[in-house]
mmCIF file of C-alpha atoms in Angstrom:
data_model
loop_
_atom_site.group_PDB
_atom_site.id
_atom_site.type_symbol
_atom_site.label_atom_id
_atom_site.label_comp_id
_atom_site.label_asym_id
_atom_site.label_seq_id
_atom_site.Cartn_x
_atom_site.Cartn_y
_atom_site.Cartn_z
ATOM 1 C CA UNK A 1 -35.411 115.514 60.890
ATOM 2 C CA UNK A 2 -35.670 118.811 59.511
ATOM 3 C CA UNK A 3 -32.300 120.256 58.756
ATOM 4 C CA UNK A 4 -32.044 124.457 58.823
ATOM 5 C CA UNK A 5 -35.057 124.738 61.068
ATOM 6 C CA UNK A 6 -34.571 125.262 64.830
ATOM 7 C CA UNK A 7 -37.301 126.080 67.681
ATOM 8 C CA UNK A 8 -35.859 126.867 70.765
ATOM 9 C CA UNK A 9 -39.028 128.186 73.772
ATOM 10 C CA UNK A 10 -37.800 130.552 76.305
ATOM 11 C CA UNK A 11 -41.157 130.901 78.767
ATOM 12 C CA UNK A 12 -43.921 132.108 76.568
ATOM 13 C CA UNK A 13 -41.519 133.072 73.284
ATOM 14 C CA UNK A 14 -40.758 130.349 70.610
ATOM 15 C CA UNK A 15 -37.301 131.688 68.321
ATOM 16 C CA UNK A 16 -37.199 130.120 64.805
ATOM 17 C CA UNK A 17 -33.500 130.127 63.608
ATOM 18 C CA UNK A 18 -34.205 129.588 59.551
ATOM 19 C CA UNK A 19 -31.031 128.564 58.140
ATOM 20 C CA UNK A 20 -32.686 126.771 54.742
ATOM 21 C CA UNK A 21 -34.467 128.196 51.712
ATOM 22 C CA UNK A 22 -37.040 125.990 52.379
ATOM 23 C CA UNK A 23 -37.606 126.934 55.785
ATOM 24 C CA UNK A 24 -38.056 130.581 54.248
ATOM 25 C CA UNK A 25 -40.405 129.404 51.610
ATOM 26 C CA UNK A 26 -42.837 128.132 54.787
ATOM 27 C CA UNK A 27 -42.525 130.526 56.950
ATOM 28 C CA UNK A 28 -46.563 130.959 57.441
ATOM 29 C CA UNK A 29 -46.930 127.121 57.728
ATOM 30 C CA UNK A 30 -43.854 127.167 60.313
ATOM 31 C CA UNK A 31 -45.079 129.606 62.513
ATOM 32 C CA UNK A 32 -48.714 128.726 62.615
ATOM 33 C CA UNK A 33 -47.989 124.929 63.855
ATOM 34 C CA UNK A 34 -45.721 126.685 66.657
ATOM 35 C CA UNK A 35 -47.968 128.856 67.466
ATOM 36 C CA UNK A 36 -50.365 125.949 68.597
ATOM 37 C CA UNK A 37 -47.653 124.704 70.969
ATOM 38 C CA UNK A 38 -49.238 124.712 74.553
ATOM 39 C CA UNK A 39 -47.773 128.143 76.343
ATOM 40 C CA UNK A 40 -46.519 129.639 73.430
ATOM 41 C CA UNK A 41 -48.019 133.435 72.935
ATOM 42 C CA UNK A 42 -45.320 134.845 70.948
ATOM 43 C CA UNK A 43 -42.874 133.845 68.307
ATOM 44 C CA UNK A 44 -39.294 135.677 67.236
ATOM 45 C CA UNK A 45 -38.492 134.646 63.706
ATOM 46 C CA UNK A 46 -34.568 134.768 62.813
ATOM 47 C CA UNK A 47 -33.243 134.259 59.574
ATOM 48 C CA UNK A 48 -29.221 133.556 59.224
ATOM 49 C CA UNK A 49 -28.747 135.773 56.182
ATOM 50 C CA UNK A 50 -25.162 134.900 55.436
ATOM 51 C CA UNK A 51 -26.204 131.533 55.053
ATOM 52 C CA UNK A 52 -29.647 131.772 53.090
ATOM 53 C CA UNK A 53 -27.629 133.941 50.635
ATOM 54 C CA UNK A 54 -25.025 130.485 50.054
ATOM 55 C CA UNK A 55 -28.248 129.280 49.206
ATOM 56 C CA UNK A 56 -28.752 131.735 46.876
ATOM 57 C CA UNK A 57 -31.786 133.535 48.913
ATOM 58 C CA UNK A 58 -30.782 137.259 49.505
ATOM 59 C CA UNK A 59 -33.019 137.806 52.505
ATOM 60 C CA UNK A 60 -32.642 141.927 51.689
ATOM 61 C CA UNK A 61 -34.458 141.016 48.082
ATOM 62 C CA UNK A 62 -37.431 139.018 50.200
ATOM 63 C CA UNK A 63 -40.417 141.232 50.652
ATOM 64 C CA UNK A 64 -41.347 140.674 54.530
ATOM 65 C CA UNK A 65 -44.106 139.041 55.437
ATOM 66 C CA UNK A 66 -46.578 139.609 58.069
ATOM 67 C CA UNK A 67 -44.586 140.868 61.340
ATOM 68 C CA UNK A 68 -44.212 138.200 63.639
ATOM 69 C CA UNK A 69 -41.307 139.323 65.980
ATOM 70 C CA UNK A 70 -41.184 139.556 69.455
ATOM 71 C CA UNK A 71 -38.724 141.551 70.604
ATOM 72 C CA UNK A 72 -37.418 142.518 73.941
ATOM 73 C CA UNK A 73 -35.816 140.084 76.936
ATOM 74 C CA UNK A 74 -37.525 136.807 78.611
ATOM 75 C CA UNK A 75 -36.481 135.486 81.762
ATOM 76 C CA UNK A 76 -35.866 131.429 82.371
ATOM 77 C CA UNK A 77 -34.857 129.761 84.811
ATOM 78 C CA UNK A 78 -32.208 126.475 83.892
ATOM 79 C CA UNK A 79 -31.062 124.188 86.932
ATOM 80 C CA UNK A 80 -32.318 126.640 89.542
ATOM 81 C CA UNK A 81 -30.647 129.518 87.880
ATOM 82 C CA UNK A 82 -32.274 132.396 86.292
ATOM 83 C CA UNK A 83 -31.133 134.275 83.502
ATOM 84 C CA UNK A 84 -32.478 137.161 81.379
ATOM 85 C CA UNK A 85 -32.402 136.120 77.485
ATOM 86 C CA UNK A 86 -32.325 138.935 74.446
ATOM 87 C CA UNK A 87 -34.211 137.863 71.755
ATOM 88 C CA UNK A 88 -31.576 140.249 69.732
ATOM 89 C CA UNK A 89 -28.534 138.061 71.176
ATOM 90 C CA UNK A 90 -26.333 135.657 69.555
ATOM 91 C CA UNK A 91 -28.046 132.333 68.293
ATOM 92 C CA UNK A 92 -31.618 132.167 69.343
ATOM 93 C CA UNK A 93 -30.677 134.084 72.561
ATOM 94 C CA UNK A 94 -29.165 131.452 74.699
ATOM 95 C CA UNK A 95 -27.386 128.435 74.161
ATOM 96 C CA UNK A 96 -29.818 125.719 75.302
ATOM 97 C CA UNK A 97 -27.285 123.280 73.392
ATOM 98 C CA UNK A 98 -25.239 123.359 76.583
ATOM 99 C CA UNK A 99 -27.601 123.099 80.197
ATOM 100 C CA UNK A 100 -26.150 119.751 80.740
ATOM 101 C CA UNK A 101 -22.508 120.804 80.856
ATOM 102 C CA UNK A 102 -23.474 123.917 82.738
ATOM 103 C CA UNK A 103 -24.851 121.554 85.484
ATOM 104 C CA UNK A 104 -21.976 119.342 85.391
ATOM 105 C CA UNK A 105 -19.588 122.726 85.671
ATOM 106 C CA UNK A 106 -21.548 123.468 88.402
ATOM 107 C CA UNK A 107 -20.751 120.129 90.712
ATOM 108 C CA UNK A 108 -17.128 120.782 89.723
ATOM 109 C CA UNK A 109 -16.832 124.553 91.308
ATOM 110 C CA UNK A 110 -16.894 124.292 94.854
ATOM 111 C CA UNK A 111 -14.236 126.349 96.436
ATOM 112 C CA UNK A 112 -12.353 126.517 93.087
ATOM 113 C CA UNK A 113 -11.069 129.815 91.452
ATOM 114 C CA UNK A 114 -12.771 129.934 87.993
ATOM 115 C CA UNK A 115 -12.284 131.470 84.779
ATOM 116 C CA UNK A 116 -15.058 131.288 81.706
ATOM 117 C CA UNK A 117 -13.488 132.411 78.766
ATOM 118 C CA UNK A 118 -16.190 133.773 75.646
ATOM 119 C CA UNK A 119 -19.075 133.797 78.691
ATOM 120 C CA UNK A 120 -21.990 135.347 76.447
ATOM 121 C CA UNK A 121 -24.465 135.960 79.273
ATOM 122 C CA UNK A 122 -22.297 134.071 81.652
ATOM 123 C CA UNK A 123 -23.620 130.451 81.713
ATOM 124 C CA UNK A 124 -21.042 128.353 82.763
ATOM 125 C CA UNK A 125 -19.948 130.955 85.286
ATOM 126 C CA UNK A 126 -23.456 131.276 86.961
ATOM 127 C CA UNK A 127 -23.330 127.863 87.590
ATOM 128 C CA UNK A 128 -20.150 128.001 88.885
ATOM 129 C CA UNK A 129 -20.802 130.653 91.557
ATOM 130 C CA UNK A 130 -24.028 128.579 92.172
ATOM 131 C CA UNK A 131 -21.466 125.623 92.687
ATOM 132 C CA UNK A 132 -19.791 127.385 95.334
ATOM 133 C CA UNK A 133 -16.852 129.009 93.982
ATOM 134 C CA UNK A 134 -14.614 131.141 95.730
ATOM 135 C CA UNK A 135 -14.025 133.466 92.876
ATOM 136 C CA UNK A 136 -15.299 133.513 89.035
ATOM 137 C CA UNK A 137 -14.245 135.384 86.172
ATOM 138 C CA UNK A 138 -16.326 135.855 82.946
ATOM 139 C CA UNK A 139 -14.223 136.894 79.957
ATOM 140 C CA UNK A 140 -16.403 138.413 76.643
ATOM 141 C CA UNK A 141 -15.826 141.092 73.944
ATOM 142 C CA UNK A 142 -19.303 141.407 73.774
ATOM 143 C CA UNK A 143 -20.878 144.576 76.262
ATOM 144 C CA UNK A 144 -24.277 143.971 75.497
ATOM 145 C CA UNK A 145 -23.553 139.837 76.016
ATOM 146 C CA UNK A 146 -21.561 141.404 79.237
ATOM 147 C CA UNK A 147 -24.883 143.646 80.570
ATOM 148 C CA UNK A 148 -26.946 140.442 80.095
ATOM 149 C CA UNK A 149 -24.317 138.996 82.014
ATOM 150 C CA UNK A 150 -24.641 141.633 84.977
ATOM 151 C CA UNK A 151 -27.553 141.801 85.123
ATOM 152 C CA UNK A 152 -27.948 137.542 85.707
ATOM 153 C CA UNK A 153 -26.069 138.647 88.494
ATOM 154 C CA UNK A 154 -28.554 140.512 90.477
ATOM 155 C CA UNK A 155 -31.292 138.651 89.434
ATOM 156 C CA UNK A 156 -29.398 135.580 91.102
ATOM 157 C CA UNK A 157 -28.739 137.684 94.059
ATOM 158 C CA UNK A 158 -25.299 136.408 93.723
ATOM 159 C CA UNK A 159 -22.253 138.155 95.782
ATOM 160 C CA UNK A 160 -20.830 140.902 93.237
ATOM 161 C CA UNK A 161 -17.211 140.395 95.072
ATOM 162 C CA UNK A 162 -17.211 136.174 93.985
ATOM 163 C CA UNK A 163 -18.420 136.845 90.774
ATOM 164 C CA UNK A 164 -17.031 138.883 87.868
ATOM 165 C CA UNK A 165 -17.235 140.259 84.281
ATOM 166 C CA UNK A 166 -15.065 141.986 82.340
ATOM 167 C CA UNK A 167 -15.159 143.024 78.721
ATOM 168 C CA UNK A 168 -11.897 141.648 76.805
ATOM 169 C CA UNK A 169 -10.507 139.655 73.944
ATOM 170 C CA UNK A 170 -10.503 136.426 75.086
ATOM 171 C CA UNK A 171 -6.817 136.115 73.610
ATOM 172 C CA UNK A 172 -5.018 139.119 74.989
ATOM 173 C CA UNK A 173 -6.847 138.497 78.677
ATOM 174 C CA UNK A 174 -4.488 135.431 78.459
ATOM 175 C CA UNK A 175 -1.880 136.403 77.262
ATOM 176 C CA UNK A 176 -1.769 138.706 80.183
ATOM 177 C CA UNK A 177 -2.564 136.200 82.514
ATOM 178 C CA UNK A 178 0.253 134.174 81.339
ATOM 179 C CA UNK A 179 2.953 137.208 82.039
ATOM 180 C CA UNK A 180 1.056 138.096 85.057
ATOM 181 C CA UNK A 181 1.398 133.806 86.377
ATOM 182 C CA UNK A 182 -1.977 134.251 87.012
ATOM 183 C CA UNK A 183 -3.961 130.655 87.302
ATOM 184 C CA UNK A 184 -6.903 129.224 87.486
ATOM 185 C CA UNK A 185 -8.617 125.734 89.355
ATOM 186 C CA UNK A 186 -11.214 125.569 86.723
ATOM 187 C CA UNK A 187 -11.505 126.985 82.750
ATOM 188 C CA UNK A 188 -13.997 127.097 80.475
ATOM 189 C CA UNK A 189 -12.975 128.085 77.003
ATOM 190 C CA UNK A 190 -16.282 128.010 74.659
ATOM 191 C CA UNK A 191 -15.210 130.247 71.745
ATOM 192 C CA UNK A 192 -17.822 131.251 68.858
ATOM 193 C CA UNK A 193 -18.431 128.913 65.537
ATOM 194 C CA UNK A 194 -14.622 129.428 63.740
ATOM 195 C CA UNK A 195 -15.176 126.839 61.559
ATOM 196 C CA UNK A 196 -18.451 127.423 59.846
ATOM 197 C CA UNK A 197 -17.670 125.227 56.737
ATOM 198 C CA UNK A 198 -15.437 122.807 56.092
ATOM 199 C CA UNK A 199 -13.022 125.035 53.874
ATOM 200 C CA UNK A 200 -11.922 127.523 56.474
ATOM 201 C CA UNK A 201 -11.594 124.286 58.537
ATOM 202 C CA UNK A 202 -7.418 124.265 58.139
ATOM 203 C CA UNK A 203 -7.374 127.786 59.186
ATOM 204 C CA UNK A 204 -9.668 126.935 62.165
ATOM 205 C CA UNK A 205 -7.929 124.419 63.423
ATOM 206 C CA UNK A 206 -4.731 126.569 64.358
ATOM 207 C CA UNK A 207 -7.198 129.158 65.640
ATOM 208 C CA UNK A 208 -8.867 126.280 67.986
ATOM 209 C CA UNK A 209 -5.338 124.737 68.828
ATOM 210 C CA UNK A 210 -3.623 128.868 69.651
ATOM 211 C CA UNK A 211 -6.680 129.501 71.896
ATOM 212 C CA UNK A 212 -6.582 126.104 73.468
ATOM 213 C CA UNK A 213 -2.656 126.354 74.110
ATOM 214 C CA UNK A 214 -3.254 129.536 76.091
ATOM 215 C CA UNK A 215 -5.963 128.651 77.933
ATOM 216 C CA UNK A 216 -3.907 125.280 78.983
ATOM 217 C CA UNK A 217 -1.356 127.924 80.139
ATOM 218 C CA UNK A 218 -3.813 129.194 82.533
ATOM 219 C CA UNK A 219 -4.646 126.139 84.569
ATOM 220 C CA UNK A 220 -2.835 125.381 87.594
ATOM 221 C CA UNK A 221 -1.141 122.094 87.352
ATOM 222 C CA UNK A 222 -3.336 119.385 88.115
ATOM 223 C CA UNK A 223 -6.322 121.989 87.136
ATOM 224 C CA UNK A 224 -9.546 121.438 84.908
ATOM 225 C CA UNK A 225 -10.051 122.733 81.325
ATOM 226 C CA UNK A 226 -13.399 122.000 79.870
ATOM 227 C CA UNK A 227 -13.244 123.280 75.814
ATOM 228 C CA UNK A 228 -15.615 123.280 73.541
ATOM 229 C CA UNK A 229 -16.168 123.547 69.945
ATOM 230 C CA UNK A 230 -19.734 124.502 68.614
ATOM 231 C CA UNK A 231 -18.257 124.370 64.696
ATOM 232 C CA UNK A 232 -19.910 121.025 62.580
ATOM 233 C CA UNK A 233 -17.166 121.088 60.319
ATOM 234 C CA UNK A 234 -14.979 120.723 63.221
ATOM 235 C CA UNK A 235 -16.633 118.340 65.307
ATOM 236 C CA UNK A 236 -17.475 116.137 61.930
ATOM 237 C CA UNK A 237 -13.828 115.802 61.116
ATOM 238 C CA UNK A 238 -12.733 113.906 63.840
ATOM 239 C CA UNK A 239 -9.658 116.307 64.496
ATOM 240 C CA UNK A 240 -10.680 118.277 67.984
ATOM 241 C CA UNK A 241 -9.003 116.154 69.757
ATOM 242 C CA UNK A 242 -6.178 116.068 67.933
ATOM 243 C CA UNK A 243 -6.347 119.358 67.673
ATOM 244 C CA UNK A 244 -6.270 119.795 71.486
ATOM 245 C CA UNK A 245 -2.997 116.881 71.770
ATOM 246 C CA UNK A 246 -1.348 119.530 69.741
ATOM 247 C CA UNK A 247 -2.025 122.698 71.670
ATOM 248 C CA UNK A 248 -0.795 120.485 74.838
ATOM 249 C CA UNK A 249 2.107 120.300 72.809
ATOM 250 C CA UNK A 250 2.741 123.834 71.825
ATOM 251 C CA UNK A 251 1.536 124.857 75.557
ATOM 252 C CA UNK A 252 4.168 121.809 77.428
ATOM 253 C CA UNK A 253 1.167 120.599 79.065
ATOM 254 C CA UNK A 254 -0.243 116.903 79.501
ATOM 255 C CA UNK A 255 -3.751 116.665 79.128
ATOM 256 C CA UNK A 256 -5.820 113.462 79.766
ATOM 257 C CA UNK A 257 -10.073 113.277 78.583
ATOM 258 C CA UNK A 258 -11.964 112.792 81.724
ATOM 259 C CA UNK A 259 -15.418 113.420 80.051
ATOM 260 C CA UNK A 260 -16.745 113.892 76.245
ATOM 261 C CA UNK A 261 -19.914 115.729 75.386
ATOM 262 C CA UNK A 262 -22.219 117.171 72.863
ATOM 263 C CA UNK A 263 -25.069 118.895 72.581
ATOM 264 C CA UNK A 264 -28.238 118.438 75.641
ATOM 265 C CA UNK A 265 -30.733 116.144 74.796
ATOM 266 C CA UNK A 266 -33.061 118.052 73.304
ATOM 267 C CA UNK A 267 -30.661 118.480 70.637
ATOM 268 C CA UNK A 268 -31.263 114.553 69.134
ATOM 269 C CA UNK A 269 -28.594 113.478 66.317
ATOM 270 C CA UNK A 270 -30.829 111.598 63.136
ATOM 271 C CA UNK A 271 -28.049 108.853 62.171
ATOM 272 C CA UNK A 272 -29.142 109.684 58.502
ATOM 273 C CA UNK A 273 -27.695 112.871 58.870
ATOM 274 C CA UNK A 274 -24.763 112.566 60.956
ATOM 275 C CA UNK A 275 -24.096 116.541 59.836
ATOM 276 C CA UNK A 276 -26.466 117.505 62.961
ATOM 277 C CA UNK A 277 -24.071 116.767 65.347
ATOM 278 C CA UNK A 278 -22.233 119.560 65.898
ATOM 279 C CA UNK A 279 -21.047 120.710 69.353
ATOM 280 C CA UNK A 280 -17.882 118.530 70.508
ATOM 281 C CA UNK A 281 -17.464 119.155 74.709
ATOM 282 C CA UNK A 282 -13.878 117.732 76.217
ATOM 283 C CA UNK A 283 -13.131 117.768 79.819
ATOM 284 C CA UNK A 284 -9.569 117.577 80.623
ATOM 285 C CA UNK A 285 -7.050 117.292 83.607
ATOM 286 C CA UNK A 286 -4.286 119.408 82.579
ATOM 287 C CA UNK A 287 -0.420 118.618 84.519
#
């Protein structure tokens, strides 16, 4: 029930995201109660500056406090997969918000061809290689998200000609699909936060609905899109689906909702502040 404060424990190494003055202002308090946690021996604090400073906290003003950080990778292991987390990567290193639908990608991807667009440290196309997969394709303009990704590979002792990564806009890689009538049994399109407030939530919603027409355009007929939106302002509004009927539209595709998900379970919603839920997850059969 404590909004702007999130602890996410990768082995021995607890990450505080602080996205709220107040979490700032106890930053001691914080990390000495998580620092009792059983197995926890070191903490890596992150503040989201951009947002502190809406706050009117300019984290460069703050004079730092006793160092705290870890720094470094971690290894975990999530539904029999390992990967290697950076404590210097995007979020708090991994995105724990999505295990479940990792899992469920992974019953989905036997003997399919799949295609994870905006992979990060290739989640969803670990498990789909784990799944059985003939082929996977992880799609990020990130290289260090992309050596993270590589190197999940060999730790996984997975075969390097079923599973692949290349370092692209997410965009023009399907765009060139599309003239190359290259398609796919199974995509995953889980772009970055485009909508982090609800004024920039117009302009979002053409991004969301131009990235979801082209990834549509990339499914064979009968073929599986999961897409996801991690953006609150988004998933608050009601309009991702809508927003999805009209990239159909744009793409002359016919989708139908075979599943809806959010965040995993450890991610609880307080119905006093409905603004916590945040990640919208749509399965869809695409014709």
């Amino acid at each position: 029930r404590l909004s702007g404060l999130i602890v996410d424990i990768f082995a021995d190494v607890a990450v505080i995201a602080s996205s709220a003055a107040w979490v700032e202002k106890y930053r001691q308090q914080i990390q000495s109660l998580v620092s009792k946690v059983s197995d926890v021996k070191h903490i890596k604090w992150r503040s989201s500056t951009d947002i502190l400073k809406e706050e009117g906290l300019d984290m460069s003003e703050q004079k730092e406090p006793a160092p705290s950080s870890y720094s470094g990778t971690v290894k975990v292991m999530e539904n029999g997969i390992v990967y290697l987390v950076s404590m210097e990567g995007q979020k708090t290193g991994f995105y724990a918000d999505q295990r479940e639908s990792r899992h469920f990608i992974s019953t989905l991807s036997k003997d399919q061809r799949v295609l994870d667009l905006c992979c990060y440290s290739g989640g969803f196309a670990l498990s789909a290689a784990k799944g059985g997969a003939t082929n996977v394709t992880g799609i990020d303009s990130s290289g260090s998200a992309l050596d993270l990704a590589n190197e999940n590979i060999l730790l996984n002792k997975l075969d390097a000609e079923r599973i692949s990564f290349l370092k692209e806009d997410a965009t023009a890689f399907m765009k060139g699909a599309i003239s190359r009538n290259e398609l796919w049994d199974l995509v995953i399109l889980d772009p970055p936060k485009l909508a982090p407030r609800k004024k920039v939530l117009q302009s979002a919603s053409g991004m969301y609905r131009s990235l979801n027409a082209l990834a549509m355009q990339v499914v064979k007929p009968g073929g599986l899109l999961m897409t996801c939106s991690c953006s609150g302002a988004m998933t608050q509004s009601g309009l991702f689906l809508k927003t999805i009927q009209g990239a159909a539209s744009m793409a002359g595709r016919k989708v139908t909702v075979l599943r809806q998900a959010g965040a995993a379970c450890d991610h609880p919603i307080d119905p006093s502040y409905p603004e916590g839920q945040y990640l919208s997850n749509y399965l869809l059969r695409v014709m």
